[in-house]
PDB file of C-alpha atoms in Angstrom:
ATOM      1  CA  MET A  12      -6.306  24.530 -15.992  1.00  0.00           C
ATOM      2  CA  SER A  13      -6.867  24.999 -12.257  1.00  0.00           C
ATOM      3  CA  SER A  14     -10.293  23.373 -12.402  1.00  0.00           C
ATOM      4  CA  THR A  15      -8.793  20.415 -14.311  1.00  0.00           C
ATOM      5  CA  ILE A  16      -6.202  19.967 -11.568  1.00  0.00           C
ATOM      6  CA  ASP A  17      -8.841  20.236  -8.842  1.00  0.00           C
ATOM      7  CA  GLN A  18     -11.105  17.792 -10.649  1.00  0.00           C
ATOM      8  CA  LEU A  19      -8.293  15.265 -11.098  1.00  0.00           C
ATOM      9  CA  ILE A  20      -7.261  15.522  -7.446  1.00  0.00           C
ATOM     10  CA  ASP A  21     -10.870  15.237  -6.240  1.00  0.00           C
ATOM     11  CA  GLU A  22     -11.447  12.208  -8.431  1.00  0.00           C
ATOM     12  CA  HIS A  23      -8.332  10.209  -7.507  1.00  0.00           C
ATOM     13  CA  SER A  24      -6.776  11.427  -4.243  1.00  0.00           C
ATOM     14  CA  ARG A  25      -8.763   9.359  -1.698  1.00  0.00           C
ATOM     15  CA  TYR A  26      -8.170   6.156  -3.636  1.00  0.00           C
ATOM     16  CA  LEU A  27      -4.460   6.867  -4.152  1.00  0.00           C
ATOM     17  CA  VAL A  28      -3.939   7.749  -0.487  1.00  0.00           C
ATOM     18  CA  ARG A  29      -5.446   4.385   0.486  1.00  0.00           C
ATOM     19  CA  ILE A  30      -3.137   2.606  -1.978  1.00  0.00           C
ATOM     20  CA  ALA A  31      -0.090   4.453  -0.595  1.00  0.00           C
ATOM     21  CA  TYR A  32      -1.203   3.673   2.978  1.00  0.00           C
ATOM     22  CA  LEU A  33      -1.336  -0.039   2.220  1.00  0.00           C
ATOM     23  CA  TYR A  34       2.396   0.183   1.479  1.00  0.00           C
ATOM     24  CA  VAL A  35       3.684   2.657   4.068  1.00  0.00           C
ATOM     25  CA  LYS A  36       1.216   2.070   6.951  1.00  0.00           C
ATOM     26  CA  ASN A  37       1.068   5.771   7.840  1.00  0.00           C
ATOM     27  CA  TRP A  38      -1.715   8.138   6.710  1.00  0.00           C
ATOM     28  CA  SER A  39       0.377  11.307   6.805  1.00  0.00           C
ATOM     29  CA  THR A  40       3.168   9.730   4.769  1.00  0.00           C
ATOM     30  CA  ALA A  41       0.608   8.293   2.329  1.00  0.00           C
ATOM     31  CA  GLU A  42      -0.847  11.785   1.803  1.00  0.00           C
ATOM     32  CA  ASP A  43       2.640  13.196   1.211  1.00  0.00           C
ATOM     33  CA  ILE A  44       3.369  10.477  -1.345  1.00  0.00           C
ATOM     34  CA  VAL A  45       0.143  11.173  -3.249  1.00  0.00           C
ATOM     35  CA  GLN A  46       0.868  14.902  -3.215  1.00  0.00           C
ATOM     36  CA  GLU A  47       4.290  14.165  -4.755  1.00  0.00           C
ATOM     37  CA  VAL A  48       2.630  11.909  -7.346  1.00  0.00           C
ATOM     38  CA  PHE A  49       0.254  14.683  -8.417  1.00  0.00           C
ATOM     39  CA  VAL A  50       3.074  17.233  -8.616  1.00  0.00           C
ATOM     40  CA  THR A  51       5.145  14.828 -10.724  1.00  0.00           C
ATOM     41  CA  TYR A  52       2.161  14.016 -12.938  1.00  0.00           C
ATOM     42  CA  PHE A  53       1.376  17.683 -13.590  1.00  0.00           C
ATOM     43  CA  GLN A  54       5.028  18.452 -14.329  1.00  0.00           C
ATOM     44  CA  LYS A  55       5.265  15.555 -16.777  1.00  0.00           C
ATOM     45  CA  SER A  56       1.658  15.112 -17.915  1.00  0.00           C
ATOM     46  CA  ASP A  57       2.773  15.533 -21.530  1.00  0.00           C
ATOM     47  CA  GLN A  58       4.580  12.163 -21.144  1.00  0.00           C
ATOM     48  CA  PHE A  59       1.332  10.320 -20.306  1.00  0.00           C
ATOM     49  CA  ARG A  60       0.685   8.217 -23.412  1.00  0.00           C
ATOM     50  CA  ASN A  61      -2.857   6.958 -22.699  1.00  0.00           C
ATOM     51  CA  GLU A  62      -1.666   3.342 -22.983  1.00  0.00           C
ATOM     52  CA  ALA A  63      -3.455   2.668 -19.706  1.00  0.00           C
ATOM     53  CA  SER A  64      -6.220   4.514 -17.910  1.00  0.00           C
ATOM     54  CA  LEU A  65      -5.179   7.586 -15.941  1.00  0.00           C
ATOM     55  CA  LYS A  66      -6.243   5.804 -12.730  1.00  0.00           C
ATOM     56  CA  THR A  67      -3.939   2.857 -13.520  1.00  0.00           C
ATOM     57  CA  TYR A  68      -1.099   5.239 -14.396  1.00  0.00           C
ATOM     58  CA  LEU A  69      -1.500   7.231 -11.158  1.00  0.00           C
ATOM     59  CA  THR A  70      -1.829   4.004  -9.134  1.00  0.00           C
ATOM     60  CA  LYS A  71       1.433   2.706 -10.563  1.00  0.00           C
ATOM     61  CA  MET A  72       3.144   6.048  -9.847  1.00  0.00           C
ATOM     62  CA  THR A  73       1.809   5.935  -6.273  1.00  0.00           C
ATOM     63  CA  ALA A  74       2.933   2.337  -5.699  1.00  0.00           C
ATOM     64  CA  ASN A  75       6.394   3.094  -7.089  1.00  0.00           C
ATOM     65  CA  ARG A  76       6.749   6.235  -4.979  1.00  0.00           C
ATOM     66  CA  ALA A  77       5.620   4.298  -1.884  1.00  0.00           C
ATOM     67  CA  LYS A  78       8.189   1.562  -2.583  1.00  0.00           C
ATOM     68  CA  ASP A  79      10.870   4.239  -3.036  1.00  0.00           C
ATOM     69  CA  TYR A  80       9.876   5.660   0.344  1.00  0.00           C
ATOM     70  CA  LEU A  81      10.136   2.224   1.989  1.00  0.00           C
ATOM     71  CA  ARG A  82      13.734   1.973   0.718  1.00  0.00           C
ATOM     72  CA  SER A  83      14.625   5.510   1.861  1.00  0.00           C
ATOM     73  CA  TRP A  84      16.679   6.615   4.859  1.00  0.00           C
ATOM     74  CA  LYS A  85      13.759   8.747   6.083  1.00  0.00           C
ATOM     75  CA  HIS A  86      11.574   5.651   6.425  1.00  0.00           C
ATOM     76  CA  LYS A  87      14.276   3.700   8.241  1.00  0.00           C
ATOM     77  CA  LYS A  88      14.812   6.649  10.591  1.00  0.00           C
ATOM     78  CA  ASP A  89      11.034   6.949  11.242  1.00  0.00           C
ATOM     79  CA  VAL A  90      10.798   3.232  12.026  1.00  0.00           C
ATOM     80  CA  LEU A  91      13.685   3.517  14.470  1.00  0.00           C
ATOM     81  CA  PHE A  92      12.086   6.557  16.134  1.00  0.00           C
ATOM     82  CA  ASP A  93       8.699   4.798  16.362  1.00  0.00           C
ATOM     83  CA  THR A  94      10.347   1.731  17.891  1.00  0.00           C
ATOM     84  CA  ILE A  95      12.012   3.829  20.557  1.00  0.00           C
ATOM     85  CA  PHE A  96       8.872   5.924  21.143  1.00  0.00           C
ATOM     86  CA  VAL A  97       6.526   2.928  21.344  1.00  0.00           C
ATOM     87  CA  SER A  98       8.789   1.185  23.840  1.00  0.00           C
ATOM     88  CA  THR A  99       8.352   4.133  26.245  1.00  0.00           C
ATOM     89  CA  LYS A 100       4.558   3.798  26.277  1.00  0.00           C
ATOM     90  CA  GLY A 101       2.802   2.030  29.107  1.00  0.00           C
ATOM     91  CA  ALA A 102       1.519  -1.498  28.594  1.00  0.00           C
ATOM     92  CA  GLU A 103      -2.135  -0.360  28.717  1.00  0.00           C
ATOM     93  CA  GLU A 104      -1.593   2.208  25.962  1.00  0.00           C
ATOM     94  CA  VAL A 105       0.035  -0.389  23.739  1.00  0.00           C
ATOM     95  CA  VAL A 106      -2.798  -2.879  24.282  1.00  0.00           C
ATOM     96  CA  LEU A 107      -5.461  -0.249  23.561  1.00  0.00           C
ATOM     97  CA  GLU A 108      -3.632   0.813  20.430  1.00  0.00           C
ATOM     98  CA  GLN A 109      -3.444  -2.764  19.182  1.00  0.00           C
ATOM     99  CA  GLU A 110      -7.128  -3.352  19.880  1.00  0.00           C
ATOM    100  CA  ARG A 111      -8.075  -0.352  17.745  1.00  0.00           C
ATOM    101  CA  LEU A 112      -6.333  -1.826  14.703  1.00  0.00           C
ATOM    102  CA  ALA A 113      -8.616  -3.823  12.463  1.00  0.00           C
ATOM    103  CA  ALA A 114      -7.662  -7.499  12.434  1.00  0.00           C
ATOM    104  CA  LEU A 115      -7.469  -7.678   8.667  1.00  0.00           C
ATOM    105  CA  GLU A 116      -5.294  -4.597   8.367  1.00  0.00           C
ATOM    106  CA  LYS A 117      -2.981  -5.808  11.092  1.00  0.00           C
ATOM    107  CA  ASN A 118      -2.647  -9.227   9.493  1.00  0.00           C
ATOM    108  CA  LEU A 119      -2.290  -7.783   6.020  1.00  0.00           C
ATOM    109  CA  PHE A 120       0.720  -5.777   7.144  1.00  0.00           C
ATOM    110  CA  GLN A 121       2.336  -8.901   8.601  1.00  0.00           C
ATOM    111  CA  LEU A 122       2.586 -10.313   5.122  1.00  0.00           C
ATOM    112  CA  PRO A 123       5.848  -9.784   3.244  1.00  0.00           C
ATOM    113  CA  LEU A 124       5.544  -7.158   0.504  1.00  0.00           C
ATOM    114  CA  LYS A 125       5.882  -9.809  -2.203  1.00  0.00           C
ATOM    115  CA  TYR A 126       2.603 -11.360  -0.942  1.00  0.00           C
ATOM    116  CA  ARG A 127       0.864  -8.190   0.210  1.00  0.00           C
ATOM    117  CA  GLU A 128       1.304  -6.360  -3.094  1.00  0.00           C
ATOM    118  CA  PRO A 129      -0.476  -8.878  -5.383  1.00  0.00           C
ATOM    119  CA  LEU A 130      -3.234  -9.244  -2.772  1.00  0.00           C
ATOM    120  CA  ILE A 131      -3.796  -5.480  -2.715  1.00  0.00           C
ATOM    121  CA  LEU A 132      -3.749  -5.244  -6.503  1.00  0.00           C
ATOM    122  CA  PHE A 133      -6.124  -8.187  -6.909  1.00  0.00           C
ATOM    123  CA  TYR A 134      -8.720  -7.467  -4.202  1.00  0.00           C
ATOM    124  CA  TYR A 135      -8.410  -3.737  -3.630  1.00  0.00           C
ATOM    125  CA  ASP A 136      -7.413  -2.470  -7.057  1.00  0.00           C
ATOM    126  CA  GLU A 137      -9.419  -5.256  -8.783  1.00  0.00           C
ATOM    127  CA  GLN A 138      -6.696  -6.007 -11.313  1.00  0.00           C
ATOM    128  CA  SER A 139      -6.635  -9.306 -13.184  1.00  0.00           C
ATOM    129  CA  ILE A 140      -3.872 -11.877 -12.737  1.00  0.00           C
ATOM    130  CA  ALA A 141      -2.507 -10.866 -16.163  1.00  0.00           C
ATOM    131  CA  GLU A 142      -2.483  -7.150 -15.235  1.00  0.00           C
ATOM    132  CA  ILE A 143      -0.733  -7.869 -11.930  1.00  0.00           C
ATOM    133  CA  ALA A 144       1.838 -10.088 -13.661  1.00  0.00           C
ATOM    134  CA  ASN A 145       2.513  -7.339 -16.194  1.00  0.00           C
ATOM    135  CA  TYR A 146       2.726  -4.622 -13.540  1.00  0.00           C
ATOM    136  CA  LEU A 147       5.021  -6.608 -11.218  1.00  0.00           C
ATOM    137  CA  GLU A 148       6.958  -8.067 -14.155  1.00  0.00           C
ATOM    138  CA  LEU A 149       6.260 -11.628 -12.998  1.00  0.00           C
ATOM    139  CA  ASN A 150       4.949 -14.805 -14.575  1.00  0.00           C
ATOM    140  CA  GLU A 151       1.161 -15.243 -14.155  1.00  0.00           C
ATOM    141  CA  ASN A 152       1.699 -18.532 -12.293  1.00  0.00           C
ATOM    142  CA  THR A 153       4.015 -16.730  -9.861  1.00  0.00           C
ATOM    143  CA  VAL A 154       1.255 -14.187  -9.175  1.00  0.00           C
ATOM    144  CA  LYS A 155      -1.272 -16.994  -8.596  1.00  0.00           C
ATOM    145  CA  THR A 156       1.148 -18.728  -6.218  1.00  0.00           C
ATOM    146  CA  ARG A 157       1.792 -15.522  -4.281  1.00  0.00           C
ATOM    147  CA  LEU A 158      -1.943 -14.825  -4.004  1.00  0.00           C
ATOM    148  CA  ARG A 159      -2.583 -18.365  -2.757  1.00  0.00           C
ATOM    149  CA  ARG A 160       0.265 -18.136  -0.220  1.00  0.00           C
ATOM    150  CA  ALA A 161      -0.883 -14.692   0.941  1.00  0.00           C
ATOM    151  CA  LYS A 162      -4.421 -15.950   1.533  1.00  0.00           C
ATOM    152  CA  GLN A 163      -3.068 -19.021   3.338  1.00  0.00           C
ATOM    153  CA  GLN A 164      -0.887 -16.875   5.600  1.00  0.00           C
ATOM    154  CA  LEU A 165      -3.803 -14.546   6.377  1.00  0.00           C
ATOM    155  CA  LYS A 166      -5.958 -17.555   7.238  1.00  0.00           C
ATOM    156  CA  GLU A 167      -3.226 -18.843   9.569  1.00  0.00           C
ATOM    157  CA  PHE A 168      -2.924 -15.418  11.239  1.00  0.00           C
ATOM    158  CA  PHE A 169      -6.666 -15.393  11.965  1.00  0.00           C
ATOM    159  CA  GLU A 170      -6.618 -18.989  13.241  1.00  0.00           C
ATOM    160  CA  GLU A 171      -3.732 -18.124  15.603  1.00  0.00           C
ATOM    161  CA  GLU A 172      -5.699 -15.132  16.931  1.00  0.00           C
ATOM    162  CA  GLU A 173      -8.744 -17.327  17.589  1.00  0.00           C
ATOM    163  CA  VAL A 174      -6.639 -19.818  19.541  1.00  0.00           C
ATOM    164  CA  VAL A 175      -5.031 -17.021  21.583  1.00  0.00           C
ATOM    165  CA  SER A 176      -8.352 -15.285  22.330  1.00  0.00           C
ATOM    166  CA  ASN A 177     -10.133 -18.509  23.396  1.00  0.00           C
TER     167      ASN A 177
END
């Protein structure tokens, strides 16, 4: 049993942590979320019905847990603390910190969740429009529209950065 657990964690943890991070924007929190997902899965693994692949099932659990975290008081408290803490940093530290962020990641996180989520599922998780629509409980045309708007917003973010940097 222990080797099965280890094998499952080895196989899926890095991927799931990246998925959680795309929601919560914090590596430590993402790791905590994935740890909770594995604990929940092992406690309730008898409920897994093999209707989807295990990876899809764990991804959905991770996304749901991450969304729960975003709605939680702990998250709101952390954001408030970070806001206060960041405002006490010197201007040079803030600039250096911003420069270290990848442009795509930074711009991706500027998107509203309703646009970011389908984009992540489509490009990162490589799900089809139909799978995303089913997962998000949306019409396929709504998913297509959100993907198109997300890509348009990202393009605009990059164009704004080019104008500012030139």
